[in-house]
Amino acid sequence: MVQYNFKKITVVPNGKDLIDIILSRTQRQTPTVVHKGYAISRLRQFYMRKVKYTQQNFHEKLSGVIDEFPRLDDIHPFYGDLLHVLYNKDHYKLALGQVNTARNLISKIAKDYVKLLKYGDSLYRCKSLKVAALGRMCTVIKRISPSLAYLEQIRQHMARLPSIDPNTRTILICGYPNVGKSSFINKITRADVDVQPYAFTTKSLFVGRTDYKYLRYQVIDTPGILDRPFEDRNIIEMCSITALAHLRAAILFFLDISGSCGYSIAQQAALFHSIKSLFMNKPLIIVCNKTDLQPLEGLSEEDMKLVMEMKAEAMKTVLGQGGEPANNEGVLLTMSTLMEDGVIAVKNAACERLLDQRVEIKMKSKKINDCLNRFHVAMPKPRDQKERPLCIPQAVLEARAKEAAEKEKRKTEKELENENGGAGVYSASLKKHYILANDEWKEDIMPEILDGHNVADFIDPDILVRLEELEQEEGLRQAEDMDDDFEMDGEELTAEEKEALTEIRKKKSLLIQQHRIKKSTAESRSIVPRKFDKDKQFTSERMGRQLSALGLDPSLAIKRARSRSLSRKGRKRERSRGDHGDAMDVDMDTPNKKLRVMSRSLSQSRSRSRPPSEVAPGEGFRDSAQKVKAIKLGKKSVKKRNKDARKGEADRVIPSLKPKHLFSGKRSIGKTKRR
């Protein structure tokens, strides 16, 4: 079976790239050193080798291009016509012919100049002949540059063609645009054809694979066809016509009976009759699609008559029937790709019809005689009227019955799980598979040992009853405590106490509201010092008035607040006066600025400098000698690091030992260029 794989065709270089490839290869693969002192025979041989090598490389490249592209006369007619539709057969042959002519011209040029080189009488003359030969070869390649570019475009397009085997089992889908062909192939195969609600979504052939009765079938989705003359059809429609004409396949003609595709049933019937000549000797099935929008029974009489006429034509296309009506089944089918109703039935009917036709063709061929001679089917004949039933031993029957009973009796864990509440409710028991002397022991609770004691010995069987009694007792005690609690409900208070309680609750709620307001605006509110508080909310006089209004003596509270709010400078003054009698003998009425100056000078006089060797508490040294030694060791450890200009202990940068600006440049003697 011939396999057509156009993806293996190598890339065709353009003229300039081909010249660069060949000349650079000649320069690399042939000798490059020659002197005028050589013998003339050696000079001739040197340049003849270059000309011949260049010609051989051009010949190999151009021959590879010609041989890898398929010859339209040697491949299957389907691919031949498909390439003619897509690229124009004449232009294709003309491009390959020009490449072949260029190959022959280059061979002739090389042959002529090799003859001339045999009579070269000097180095200059031989070199001039070599340059002229290579120049003429490159000129020939430049002239066929358009043909090479055209062949490269064809190669790219052919690599994108689907891999279709014209000889295998094939199902071909055809019909008007937007009738559901691509949706059907997406349902029955793993193909992913774009489906859109407008016409000509599919612009080329798409191939999918499906299985039926353990046989592989290829399903081809063709672009939509319009009912118009053959000459007016475009390239997209001609792809479908080519497939219908050359592929031996089962044809599925899709019919949109709902009319949502934009074409009436009459137009679709006209298309069917115009291309029915392509359906001859092929299994044909009329598929009425989109029955979810319009059932077949709901069609009008005229449309139903057209559908029946197409059905009658389809029944005449069965191979070997001589135009007589064949089997009614599988000729007219209904389907809805949206609801997936009847999709598998259509696929099975098409595969079955195609399989029957292929078997019938093989049975009528001459090769079947060679196969029939190799085997013989013997049919036994009865020798008398006695019945001889099957004889199965009793042991076998019992074994089968026992096996069936065990199979029915045993339940899997999945079945038990479904019967007992499902996952998350049912928990599989691991104990039922224990092998014990008595099966009743499987569900016994195993003793739990803690610190050498059995936990079961310390379990009180009446613990639940005692717990219930304790809860009842606790409830009674809580009820008694609730009765004894003092509640500020106002019934046990005097009139003055009630008034004070009301005032306290009102004040409490007001403070809570103020706090909530401050909390909500805390981010956008600036902090105001207390001395700039214009409202004077927190003063001792106000506190005294409020306490007096409540009937309380405010003197003790005011005295306590004033004792706590002594100024810091007053406390410093008193403490300093005790420490330095003469220095801090300052009158209380001294202005603040002068007081700050004096306090700063006194603090400076109090500061004392500490020598480095003195041990401060908490440093961890035994004495000053040990501290001095530690300081010396620390300085010594960082000496090398400071010398290398390190940033710290983690600086491990390795400097360049040979800076490039000091060790690069022109060499003093000798050259690196030998030739």
Tab-separated table of C-alpha atoms in Angstrom, residues 140-293:
chain	number	residue	atom	x	y	z
A	140	VAL	CA	22.040	29.451	-14.162
A	141	ILE	CA	20.924	29.047	-10.541
A	142	LYS	CA	19.980	32.744	-10.319
A	143	ARG	CA	17.733	32.364	-13.379
A	144	ILE	CA	15.705	29.576	-11.761
A	145	SER	CA	15.298	31.436	-8.443
A	146	PRO	CA	11.547	32.122	-9.093
A	147	SER	CA	10.963	28.426	-9.783
A	148	LEU	CA	12.740	27.432	-6.566
A	149	ALA	CA	10.675	29.946	-4.569
A	150	TYR	CA	7.458	28.595	-6.167
A	151	LEU	CA	8.412	25.004	-5.310
A	152	GLU	CA	9.140	26.016	-1.697
A	153	GLN	CA	5.635	27.528	-1.383
A	154	ILE	CA	4.135	24.333	-2.808
A	155	ARG	CA	6.165	22.246	-0.357
A	156	GLN	CA	4.900	24.269	2.603
A	157	HIS	CA	1.290	23.916	1.433
A	158	MET	CA	1.647	20.182	0.723
A	159	ALA	CA	3.078	19.631	4.207
A	160	ARG	CA	-0.185	20.981	5.618
A	161	LEU	CA	-2.358	18.611	3.587
A	162	PRO	CA	-4.048	15.854	5.611
A	163	SER	CA	-2.662	12.337	5.362
A	164	ILE	CA	-5.358	10.572	3.320
A	165	ASP	CA	-5.006	6.962	2.212
A	166	PRO	CA	-7.103	6.593	-0.978
A	167	ASN	CA	-7.248	2.782	-0.678
A	168	THR	CA	-8.454	2.295	2.895
A	169	ARG	CA	-12.010	2.214	4.265
A	170	THR	CA	-13.312	5.786	3.924
A	171	ILE	CA	-16.487	7.669	4.854
A	172	LEU	CA	-16.980	10.920	2.938
A	173	ILE	CA	-19.261	13.695	4.217
A	174	CYS	CA	-20.658	16.206	1.711
A	175	GLY	CA	-23.479	18.699	1.374
A	176	TYR	CA	-24.304	22.393	1.439
A	177	PRO	CA	-22.323	24.701	3.779
A	178	ASN	CA	-23.409	24.914	7.418
A	179	VAL	CA	-25.540	21.736	7.442
A	180	GLY	CA	-23.648	20.029	10.307
A	181	LYS	CA	-20.838	18.117	8.585
A	182	SER	CA	-18.045	19.307	10.902
A	183	SER	CA	-20.186	18.731	14.001
A	184	PHE	CA	-20.769	15.134	12.918
A	185	ILE	CA	-17.062	14.363	12.387
A	186	ASN	CA	-16.264	15.915	15.770
A	187	LYS	CA	-18.814	13.594	17.405
A	188	ILE	CA	-17.668	10.284	15.900
A	189	THR	CA	-13.886	10.921	15.739
A	190	ARG	CA	-11.218	12.706	17.731
A	191	ALA	CA	-10.881	15.409	15.067
A	192	ASP	CA	-11.214	19.024	16.195
A	193	VAL	CA	-12.753	20.851	13.245
A	194	ASP	CA	-13.784	24.452	13.785
A	195	VAL	CA	-17.584	24.859	13.970
A	196	GLN	CA	-19.104	28.311	13.436
A	197	PRO	CA	-22.652	29.522	12.631
A	198	TYR	CA	-21.704	30.800	9.174
A	199	ALA	CA	-21.007	29.230	5.771
A	200	PHE	CA	-17.614	27.939	4.543
A	201	THR	CA	-16.081	27.534	7.984
A	202	THR	CA	-14.295	24.448	6.615
A	203	LYS	CA	-12.022	25.538	3.744
A	204	SER	CA	-10.044	22.326	3.185
A	205	LEU	CA	-10.255	18.580	3.729
A	206	PHE	CA	-10.169	17.376	7.344
A	207	VAL	CA	-9.545	13.748	8.319
A	208	GLY	CA	-10.572	11.834	11.439
A	209	ARG	CA	-10.331	8.188	12.474
A	210	THR	CA	-13.028	5.945	13.950
A	211	ASP	CA	-13.439	2.213	14.702
A	212	TYR	CA	-16.214	-0.186	13.811
A	213	LYS	CA	-16.059	-3.958	14.369
A	214	TYR	CA	-12.351	-3.730	15.230
A	215	LEU	CA	-11.595	-2.078	11.877
A	216	ARG	CA	-10.207	1.426	11.393
A	217	TYR	CA	-12.141	3.836	9.169
A	218	GLN	CA	-11.043	7.281	8.010
A	219	VAL	CA	-13.728	9.968	7.951
A	220	ILE	CA	-13.206	12.940	5.608
A	221	ASP	CA	-14.982	16.250	6.136
A	222	THR	CA	-15.260	18.159	2.851
A	223	PRO	CA	-15.994	21.879	2.389
A	224	GLY	CA	-19.494	22.904	1.464
A	225	ILE	CA	-20.613	22.761	-2.182
A	226	LEU	CA	-22.966	25.224	-3.871
A	227	ASP	CA	-25.341	24.398	-6.711
A	228	ARG	CA	-23.750	26.165	-9.666
A	229	PRO	CA	-21.976	25.232	-12.914
A	230	PHE	CA	-18.735	23.321	-12.746
A	231	GLU	CA	-16.698	26.189	-14.219
A	232	ASP	CA	-17.902	28.665	-11.575
A	233	ARG	CA	-16.849	26.609	-8.554
A	234	ASN	CA	-13.886	27.900	-6.551
A	235	ILE	CA	-10.862	25.996	-5.190
A	236	ILE	CA	-12.609	25.171	-1.895
A	237	GLU	CA	-15.535	23.506	-3.674
A	238	MET	CA	-13.249	21.728	-6.135
A	239	CYS	CA	-11.497	19.973	-3.218
A	240	SER	CA	-14.815	18.342	-2.344
A	241	ILE	CA	-15.540	17.444	-5.983
A	242	THR	CA	-12.083	15.846	-6.306
A	243	ALA	CA	-12.623	13.725	-3.211
A	244	LEU	CA	-16.067	12.614	-4.389
A	245	ALA	CA	-14.747	11.692	-7.843
A	246	HIS	CA	-11.667	9.667	-6.905
A	247	LEU	CA	-12.128	8.163	-3.423
A	248	ARG	CA	-13.847	4.771	-3.144
A	249	ALA	CA	-15.867	5.594	-0.036
A	250	ALA	CA	-19.300	5.578	1.542
A	251	ILE	CA	-21.003	8.907	0.835
A	252	LEU	CA	-23.034	10.713	3.520
A	253	PHE	CA	-25.072	13.470	1.889
A	254	PHE	CA	-26.198	15.818	4.657
A	255	LEU	CA	-29.595	17.464	4.337
A	256	ASP	CA	-30.648	20.321	6.644
A	257	ILE	CA	-34.405	19.860	6.850
A	258	SER	CA	-34.826	22.805	9.246
A	259	GLY	CA	-33.557	25.370	6.738
A	260	SER	CA	-31.374	27.087	9.356
A	261	CYS	CA	-28.330	26.752	7.078
A	262	GLY	CA	-29.807	29.398	4.777
A	263	TYR	CA	-30.723	27.023	1.939
A	264	SER	CA	-34.086	25.404	1.322
A	265	ILE	CA	-34.671	21.703	0.787
A	266	ALA	CA	-35.340	22.371	-2.899
A	267	GLN	CA	-31.910	23.966	-3.327
A	268	GLN	CA	-30.250	21.074	-1.515
A	269	ALA	CA	-32.150	18.577	-3.683
A	270	ALA	CA	-30.983	20.416	-6.827
A	271	LEU	CA	-27.379	20.110	-5.638
A	272	PHE	CA	-27.898	16.391	-5.012
A	273	HIS	CA	-29.174	15.791	-8.541
A	274	SER	CA	-26.382	17.883	-10.088
A	275	ILE	CA	-23.590	15.812	-8.486
A	276	LYS	CA	-25.313	12.423	-8.318
A	277	SER	CA	-23.112	11.173	-11.141
A	278	LEU	CA	-20.223	11.220	-8.640
A	279	PHE	CA	-22.124	8.809	-6.360
A	280	MET	CA	-22.285	5.896	-8.814
A	281	ASN	CA	-21.050	2.511	-7.536
A	282	LYS	CA	-20.645	3.934	-4.023
A	283	PRO	CA	-22.793	3.359	-0.940
A	284	LEU	CA	-24.925	6.480	-0.491
A	285	ILE	CA	-26.871	7.511	2.621
A	286	ILE	CA	-29.153	10.543	2.863
A	287	VAL	CA	-28.783	12.033	6.373
A	288	CYS	CA	-31.515	14.422	7.519
A	289	ASN	CA	-29.812	16.557	10.152
A	290	LYS	CA	-31.125	19.059	12.752
A	291	THR	CA	-34.234	17.066	13.598
A	292	ASP	CA	-34.316	18.819	16.961
A	293	LEU	CA	-35.468	21.969	15.104
